[in-house]
Amino acid sequence: MKNTFLIIPFLALGMVSCSDGMGGIPLITVDSIQINGESIGRNILYPIPMNATVRVFTTLEAYDGTLSSFNTEVNYGENEVSGYQKDVVSDDLTNLKEGVLRFKDGVVKTNVAVETIAPSTKDTLKLRFYLNTDDKGTKEELVFKIVSKSHREI
């Protein structure tokens, strides 16, 4: 049986988690995804090979108030914030290796990249993003199907 693959975003990939018409909940937009340095856009379904480096580029926006914090977690292994705008991030309580950013006062929009390694012992990789303003929050979850071969070998 051929290897199959699937990238299933819990919420539509690159779509609005919630819009400002829904009470000003902050927004996480997936701008693009890279697998082993190769861009796969944001809507194209590609397999994620075992041990591949997965990098997700996002835009974070607050609609009421300002951004407070951004956290990431992965179901297996580790992840880290690998790209961000240094002038908007506070040194207090920020831990890039654990996927945690705290923003300076007044930040309403920024870009963040998160990087992780696809596991070699599991069949899915779940990458979760949490974004908070002073009084509201939102979550985005991406679920990647892990395969034993790269998309070029299928």
XYZ file of N, CA, C and O in Angstrom:
616
model
N 0.843 -1.186 0.000
C 0.000 0.000 0.000
C 0.887 1.248 0.000
O 1.850 1.326 0.737
N 0.574 2.177 -0.828
C 1.371 3.396 -0.923
C 1.295 4.178 0.385
O 0.289 4.169 1.075
N 2.400 4.862 0.667
C 2.368 5.759 1.821
C 1.416 6.899 1.511
O 1.397 7.423 0.411
N 0.653 7.247 2.465
C -0.240 8.382 2.292
C 0.181 9.472 3.256
O 0.879 9.222 4.232
N -0.244 10.640 2.985
C 0.111 11.753 3.839
C -1.060 12.712 3.957
O -1.955 12.709 3.136
N -0.969 13.503 5.013
C -2.039 14.442 5.242
C -1.580 15.495 6.225
O -0.981 15.176 7.243
N -1.799 16.710 5.911
C -1.586 17.801 6.851
C -2.973 18.336 7.154
O -3.631 18.876 6.279
N -3.409 18.144 8.368
C -4.767 18.536 8.719
C -4.713 19.641 9.762
O -4.483 19.367 10.920
N -4.887 20.852 9.380
C -4.941 21.886 10.398
C -6.259 21.776 11.163
O -7.302 21.525 10.581
N -6.153 21.900 12.442
C -7.351 21.808 13.276
C -8.347 22.872 12.851
O -9.529 22.636 12.766
N -7.848 24.043 12.578
C -8.643 25.096 11.957
C -8.063 25.270 10.567
O -6.909 24.957 10.329
N -8.783 25.750 9.638
C -8.308 25.846 8.251
C -6.960 26.554 8.194
O -6.781 27.618 8.760
N -6.014 25.923 7.520
C -4.657 26.426 7.436
C -4.650 27.798 6.774
O -5.173 27.991 5.692
N -4.025 28.739 7.466
C -3.924 30.077 6.927
C -5.208 30.876 7.011
O -5.294 31.972 6.512
N -6.203 30.306 7.626
C -7.470 31.000 7.751
C -7.545 31.644 9.123
O -6.786 31.354 10.018
N -8.525 32.464 9.310
C -8.709 33.188 10.545
C -9.214 32.239 11.631
O -10.193 31.545 11.445
N -8.528 32.212 12.783
C -9.025 31.445 13.916
C -10.335 32.062 14.368
O -11.301 31.382 14.621
N -10.315 33.338 14.491
C -11.508 34.100 14.812
C -11.286 35.495 14.241
O -10.180 35.988 14.256
N -12.303 36.110 13.774
C -12.132 37.445 13.205
C -12.488 38.496 14.234
O -13.068 38.204 15.258
N -12.148 39.758 13.933
C -12.475 40.795 14.900
C -13.977 41.009 14.984
O -14.453 41.610 15.924
N -14.740 40.465 14.082
C -16.187 40.499 14.178
C -16.704 39.565 15.250
O -17.871 39.545 15.560
N -15.817 38.768 15.831
C -16.199 37.832 16.876
C -15.647 38.278 18.220
O -15.202 37.487 19.043
N -15.629 39.571 18.464
C -15.252 40.058 19.773
C -13.788 40.397 19.952
O -13.333 40.535 21.063
N -13.037 40.541 18.879
C -11.663 40.972 19.003
C -10.696 39.917 19.481
O -9.663 40.234 20.047
N -10.999 38.650 19.279
C -10.090 37.574 19.679
C -8.833 37.668 18.818
O -8.910 37.916 17.624
N -7.654 37.472 19.416
C -6.415 37.571 18.627
C -6.372 36.542 17.505
O -7.029 35.505 17.576
N -5.576 36.822 16.502
C -5.525 36.024 15.283
C -4.139 35.435 15.052
O -3.136 36.143 15.139
N -4.094 34.133 14.744
C -2.863 33.455 14.324
C -3.070 33.053 12.871
O -3.975 32.293 12.567
N -2.238 33.560 11.981
C -2.322 33.208 10.564
C -1.064 32.436 10.184
O 0.050 32.898 10.437
N -1.231 31.256 9.604
C -0.090 30.499 9.095
C 0.225 31.040 7.709
O -0.595 30.948 6.803
N 1.409 31.631 7.562
C 1.813 32.229 6.293
C 2.447 31.211 5.355
O 2.189 31.221 4.160
N 3.298 30.351 5.898
C 3.936 29.319 5.078
C 4.553 28.252 5.969
O 4.742 28.449 7.162
N 4.881 27.126 5.329
C 5.503 25.995 6.011
C 6.704 25.559 5.182
O 6.634 25.533 3.954
N 7.789 25.217 5.863
C 8.969 24.653 5.203
C 9.244 23.279 5.788
O 9.113 23.070 6.990
N 9.619 22.345 4.921
C 10.038 21.017 5.350
C 11.452 20.812 4.829
O 11.681 20.873 3.614
N 12.382 20.641 5.751
C 13.807 20.524 5.400
C 14.258 21.665 4.494
O 14.981 21.459 3.521
N 13.790 22.874 4.788
C 14.190 24.060 4.045
C 13.436 24.314 2.762
O 13.600 25.350 2.130
N 12.574 23.388 2.351
C 11.804 23.546 1.120
C 10.412 24.085 1.441
O 9.670 23.494 2.222
N 10.055 25.190 0.829
C 8.745 25.788 1.077
C 7.637 24.960 0.437
O 7.742 24.551 -0.709
N 6.596 24.705 1.205
C 5.425 24.006 0.673
C 4.198 24.904 0.713
O 3.075 24.433 0.632
N 4.417 26.221 0.830
C 3.299 27.155 0.871
C 2.533 27.008 2.169
O 3.099 26.737 3.205
N 1.213 27.145 2.073
C 0.403 26.969 3.281
C -0.809 26.087 3.048
O -1.449 25.673 3.988
N -1.146 25.813 1.831
C -2.334 25.012 1.551
C -2.036 23.712 0.818
O -2.911 22.923 0.558
N -0.797 23.491 0.448
C -0.444 22.297 -0.303
C -0.197 21.156 0.677
O 0.501 21.324 1.665
N -0.757 19.974 0.397
C -0.570 18.830 1.267
C 0.685 18.069 0.871
O 0.817 17.601 -0.247
N 1.603 17.942 1.788
C 2.848 17.222 1.579
C 3.045 16.244 2.735
O 2.658 16.536 3.854
N 3.704 15.129 2.498
C 4.051 14.243 3.613
C 5.198 14.853 4.409
O 5.998 15.614 3.862
N 5.258 14.531 5.655
C 6.356 14.984 6.496
C 7.221 13.756 6.782
O 6.789 12.847 7.485
N 8.432 13.695 6.216
C 9.269 12.525 6.471
C 9.750 12.497 7.925
O 9.886 13.538 8.564
N 10.004 11.299 8.421
C 10.555 11.140 9.760
C 11.832 11.958 9.890
O 12.618 12.054 8.952
N 12.018 12.562 11.045
C 13.209 13.356 11.384
C 13.388 14.600 10.533
O 14.462 15.205 10.540
N 12.365 15.016 9.797
C 12.445 16.240 8.992
C 12.346 17.462 9.895
O 11.673 17.451 10.925
N 13.002 18.532 9.476
C 12.860 19.810 10.158
C 11.631 20.505 9.591
O 11.526 20.716 8.390
N 10.696 20.836 10.467
C 9.454 21.504 10.076
C 9.495 22.914 10.647
O 9.695 23.102 11.847
N 9.320 23.895 9.773
C 9.332 25.299 10.192
C 8.036 25.951 9.731
O 7.684 25.854 8.547
N 7.338 26.591 10.662
C 6.062 27.232 10.375
C 6.214 28.731 10.624
O 6.659 29.152 11.696
N 5.837 29.527 9.620
C 5.911 30.987 9.698
C 4.506 31.527 9.936
O 3.572 31.170 9.207
N 4.353 32.384 10.943
C 3.031 32.899 11.312
C 3.034 34.418 11.405
O 4.071 35.048 11.586
N 1.824 34.973 11.287
C 1.572 36.372 11.623
C 0.630 36.368 12.813
O -0.377 35.650 12.813
N 0.946 37.166 13.822
C 0.146 37.263 15.038
C -0.440 38.664 15.127
O 0.279 39.642 14.966
N -1.748 38.755 15.395
C -2.415 40.058 15.464
C -3.364 40.134 16.640
O -4.075 39.170 16.935
N -3.413 41.304 17.274
C -4.394 41.585 18.318
C -5.420 42.552 17.738
O -5.067 43.480 17.022
N -6.674 42.302 18.012
C -7.715 43.200 17.500
C -8.260 44.127 18.571
O -8.685 45.230 18.274
N -8.266 43.694 19.794
C -8.602 44.553 20.931
C -7.420 44.487 21.876
O -7.012 43.409 22.269
N -6.844 45.597 22.200
C -5.703 45.590 23.099
C -4.417 45.288 22.370
O -4.278 45.529 21.172
N -3.458 44.737 23.118
C -2.143 44.440 22.558
C -1.760 42.991 22.847
O -2.319 42.349 23.736
N -0.802 42.495 22.084
C -0.336 41.126 22.292
C 0.383 41.018 23.631
O 1.145 41.906 24.015
N 0.144 39.923 24.317
C 0.756 39.680 25.615
C 1.782 38.550 25.539
O 2.933 38.715 25.909
N 1.350 37.375 25.034
C 2.260 36.227 24.990
C 1.926 35.290 23.833
O 0.797 35.265 23.336
N 2.927 34.516 23.438
C 2.793 33.492 22.407
C 3.521 32.263 22.915
O 4.690 32.347 23.310
N 2.829 31.123 22.950
C 3.418 29.868 23.405
C 3.214 28.813 22.333
O 2.198 28.816 21.643
N 4.155 27.897 22.238
C 4.012 26.775 21.325
C 4.274 25.487 22.091
O 4.973 25.480 23.103
N 3.699 24.419 21.604
C 4.028 23.102 22.137
C 3.871 22.074 21.040
O 3.159 22.294 20.063
N 4.544 20.969 21.194
C 4.517 19.892 20.224
C 4.239 18.604 20.987
O 4.613 18.480 22.147
N 3.545 17.668 20.342
C 3.175 16.442 21.050
C 4.363 15.518 21.320
O 4.338 14.762 22.285
N 5.391 15.522 20.493
C 6.578 14.689 20.701
C 7.813 15.512 20.414
O 7.884 16.181 19.395
N 8.780 15.434 21.278
C 10.030 16.140 21.043
C 9.982 17.569 21.539
O 9.245 17.913 22.443
N 10.780 18.401 20.905
C 10.921 19.789 21.311
C 10.628 20.709 20.136
O 10.702 20.312 18.986
N 10.284 21.931 20.471
C 10.132 22.967 19.458
C 10.752 24.236 20.001
O 11.020 24.337 21.188
N 11.013 25.161 19.122
C 11.545 26.434 19.570
C 11.149 27.538 18.608
O 10.842 27.284 17.445
N 11.125 28.744 19.148
C 10.894 29.919 18.312
C 12.213 30.196 17.609
O 13.238 30.412 18.245
N 12.198 30.121 16.272
C 13.434 30.264 15.512
C 13.523 31.580 14.752
O 14.540 31.871 14.148
N 12.476 32.365 14.777
C 12.495 33.662 14.112
C 11.448 34.570 14.698
O 10.314 34.148 14.928
N 11.818 35.802 14.981
C 10.885 36.780 15.533
C 11.499 38.167 15.421
O 12.697 38.306 15.170
N 10.669 39.180 15.624
C 11.133 40.562 15.574
C 11.639 40.941 16.969
O 10.856 41.077 17.913
N 12.940 41.091 17.116
C 13.560 41.311 18.420
C 13.073 42.581 19.120
O 12.996 42.624 20.345
N 12.724 43.605 18.357
C 12.323 44.870 18.968
C 10.940 44.834 19.615
O 10.569 45.757 20.332
N 10.157 43.763 19.426
C 8.818 43.690 20.025
C 8.734 42.672 21.154
O 7.706 42.548 21.801
N 9.830 41.943 21.409
C 9.817 40.880 22.418
C 10.542 41.332 23.680
O 11.639 41.879 23.631
N 9.912 41.071 24.821
C 10.487 41.380 26.119
C 11.443 40.266 26.540
O 11.203 39.095 26.259
N 12.510 40.625 27.240
C 13.424 39.616 27.768
C 12.829 38.884 28.964
O 13.211 37.759 29.262
N 11.883 39.529 29.651
C 11.248 38.919 30.819
C 10.355 37.767 30.405
O 9.481 37.916 29.550
N 10.565 36.607 30.999
C 9.751 35.401 30.807
C 9.766 34.839 29.390
O 8.986 33.955 29.068
N 10.634 35.324 28.521
C 10.778 34.770 27.175
C 11.771 33.617 27.224
O 12.843 33.749 27.810
N 11.395 32.485 26.622
C 12.272 31.322 26.562
C 12.120 30.708 25.169
O 11.197 29.932 24.924
N 13.010 31.058 24.266
C 12.907 30.627 22.867
C 12.979 29.111 22.729
O 12.271 28.520 21.919
N 13.822 28.453 23.512
C 13.986 26.996 23.437
C 12.727 26.256 23.868
O 12.506 25.121 23.480
N 11.897 26.888 24.683
C 10.638 26.270 25.118
C 9.441 26.819 24.346
O 8.300 26.499 24.662
N 9.691 27.662 23.352
C 8.612 28.176 22.517
C 7.753 29.222 23.198
O 6.552 29.299 22.945
N 8.351 30.048 24.052
C 7.588 31.047 24.808
C 8.123 32.444 24.502
O 9.316 32.710 24.655
N 7.206 33.327 24.075
C 7.539 34.743 23.863
C 6.613 35.605 24.712
O 5.411 35.330 24.797
N 7.169 36.647 25.299
C 6.381 37.678 25.962
C 6.661 38.978 25.210
O 7.811 39.282 24.899
N 5.600 39.719 24.914
C 5.746 40.913 24.094
C 5.848 42.178 24.944
O 5.294 42.247 26.041
N 6.543 43.162 24.381
C 6.614 44.478 25.009
C 5.249 45.137 24.917
O 4.417 44.765 24.081
N 5.019 46.145 25.741
C 3.750 46.881 25.716
C 3.541 47.546 24.361
O 4.480 48.046 23.751
N 2.301 47.516 23.879
C 1.930 48.218 22.662
C 2.033 47.429 21.376
O 1.705 47.944 20.311
N 2.452 46.178 21.415
C 2.605 45.379 20.191
C 1.228 44.853 19.760
O 0.539 44.204 20.532
N 0.824 45.151 18.518
C -0.469 44.678 18.013
C -0.330 43.682 16.864
O -1.270 42.955 16.562
N 0.857 43.635 16.232
C 1.057 42.701 15.118
C 2.545 42.384 15.005
O 3.391 43.270 15.136
N 2.853 41.101 14.738
C 4.244 40.690 14.555
C 4.287 39.362 13.805
O 3.251 38.745 13.568
N 5.492 38.953 13.433
C 5.700 37.675 12.747
C 6.601 36.791 13.603
O 7.559 37.276 14.198
N 6.284 35.482 13.615
C 7.053 34.523 14.405
C 7.219 33.242 13.593
O 6.283 32.808 12.914
N 8.407 32.642 13.660
C 8.657 31.329 13.046
C 8.935 30.329 14.158
O 9.630 30.637 15.128
N 8.373 29.132 14.008
C 8.547 28.058 14.986
C 9.131 26.849 14.262
O 8.716 26.536 13.148
N 10.072 26.188 14.908
C 10.749 25.051 14.286
C 10.700 23.829 15.199
O 10.824 23.952 16.415
N 10.529 22.655 14.595
C 10.550 21.393 15.330
C 11.056 20.294 14.402
O 11.188 20.502 13.199
N 11.316 19.139 14.969
C 11.760 17.975 14.206
C 10.645 16.931 14.243
O 10.132 16.606 15.315
N 10.279 16.399 13.082
C 9.247 15.360 13.016
C 9.774 14.097 13.700
O 10.913 13.706 13.482
N 8.945 13.472 14.531
C 9.413 12.282 15.250
C 9.629 11.088 14.325
O 9.010 10.984 13.269
N 10.508 10.186 14.746
C 10.753 8.975 13.955
C 9.991 7.777 14.505
O 10.002 6.715 13.902
N 9.333 7.957 15.637
C 8.648 6.832 16.278
C 7.136 6.988 16.323
O 6.449 6.111 16.819
N 6.602 8.061 15.816
C 5.160 8.315 15.865
C 4.636 8.597 14.466
O 5.394 8.913 13.563
N 3.316 8.496 14.292
C 2.756 8.711 12.958
C 2.171 10.104 12.747
O 1.766 10.438 11.651
N 2.119 10.910 13.803
C 1.638 12.291 13.649
C 2.508 13.248 14.447
O 3.116 12.881 15.444
N 2.527 14.476 13.973
C 3.183 15.578 14.666
C 2.110 16.634 14.881
O 1.502 17.095 13.919
N 1.866 16.996 16.124
C 0.900 18.040 16.435
C 1.647 19.249 16.962
O 2.359 19.178 17.955
N 1.457 20.356 16.276
C 2.093 21.606 16.660
C 0.994 22.578 17.039
O 0.095 22.846 16.246
N 1.049 23.078 18.282
C 0.008 23.971 18.796
C 0.585 25.355 19.057
O 1.706 25.479 19.544
N -0.207 26.369 18.727
C 0.152 27.764 18.974
C -0.915 28.380 19.869
O -2.112 28.201 19.623
N -0.477 29.129 20.875
C -1.380 29.839 21.770
C -0.992 31.311 21.742
O 0.173 31.647 21.952
N -1.961 32.179 21.506
C -1.716 33.615 21.452
C -2.664 34.312 22.412
O -3.868 34.052 22.394
N -2.105 35.200 23.243
C -2.916 35.916 24.231
C -2.705 37.410 24.126
O -1.596 37.881 23.879
N -3.815 38.125 24.340
C -3.753 39.564 24.569
C -3.935 39.732 26.076
O -3.886 38.767 26.826
N -4.204 40.954 26.513
C -4.380 41.182 27.944
C -5.572 40.419 28.514
O -5.549 39.999 29.657
N -6.620 40.213 27.708
C -7.818 39.567 28.266
C -8.443 38.484 27.379
O -9.467 37.912 27.721
N -7.829 38.171 26.249
C -8.394 37.158 25.356
C -7.287 36.273 24.804
O -6.123 36.647 24.796
N -7.677 35.093 24.302
C -6.690 34.186 23.746
C -7.281 33.334 22.641
O -8.502 33.225 22.499
N -6.398 32.724 21.863
C -6.812 31.827 20.797
C -5.773 30.715 20.659
O -4.644 30.845 21.130
N -6.192 29.635 20.020
C -5.316 28.479 19.825
C -5.427 28.023 18.370
O -6.509 28.040 17.792
N -4.318 27.603 17.804
C -4.273 27.011 16.457
C -3.495 25.716 16.586
O -2.458 25.666 17.242
N -3.988 24.644 15.993
C -3.294 23.357 16.029
C -3.134 22.829 14.611
O -4.094 22.756 13.855
N -1.906 22.435 14.277
C -1.612 21.811 12.993
C -1.247 20.362 13.269
O -0.444 20.074 14.152
N -1.842 19.444 12.499
C -1.556 18.024 12.648
C -0.945 17.537 11.342
O -1.574 17.604 10.293
N 0.279 17.055 11.428
C 1.008 16.585 10.263
C 1.104 15.062 10.301
O 1.411 14.481 11.339
N 0.884 14.428 9.179
C 1.052 12.981 9.050
C 2.516 12.692 8.747
O 3.090 13.264 7.825
N 3.115 11.802 9.522
C 4.515 11.434 9.346
C 4.594 10.176 8.480
O 3.843 9.223 8.683
N 5.492 10.189 7.511
C 5.695 9.030 6.634
C 7.171 8.626 6.678
O 8.025 9.408 7.070
N 7.456 7.419 6.228
C 8.840 6.932 6.285
C 9.695 7.432 5.122
O 10.904 7.351 5.178
N 9.075 7.966 4.080
C 9.812 8.461 2.921
C 9.480 9.933 2.713
O 8.426 10.415 3.087
N 10.372 10.639 2.050
C 10.095 12.027 1.721
C 9.080 12.087 0.578
O 8.867 11.107 -0.130
N 8.485 13.250 0.384
C 7.502 13.412 -0.685
C 8.112 13.198 -2.073
O 7.425 12.855 -3.004
N 9.406 13.369 -2.201
C 10.076 13.168 -3.497
C 10.197 11.689 -3.843
O 10.343 11.328 -4.996
N 10.130 10.814 -2.819
C 10.274 9.374 -3.049
C 8.946 8.679 -3.277
O 8.914 7.529 -3.653
N 7.846 9.361 -3.013
C 6.521 8.748 -3.144
C 6.032 8.818 -4.574
O 6.236 9.718 -5.280
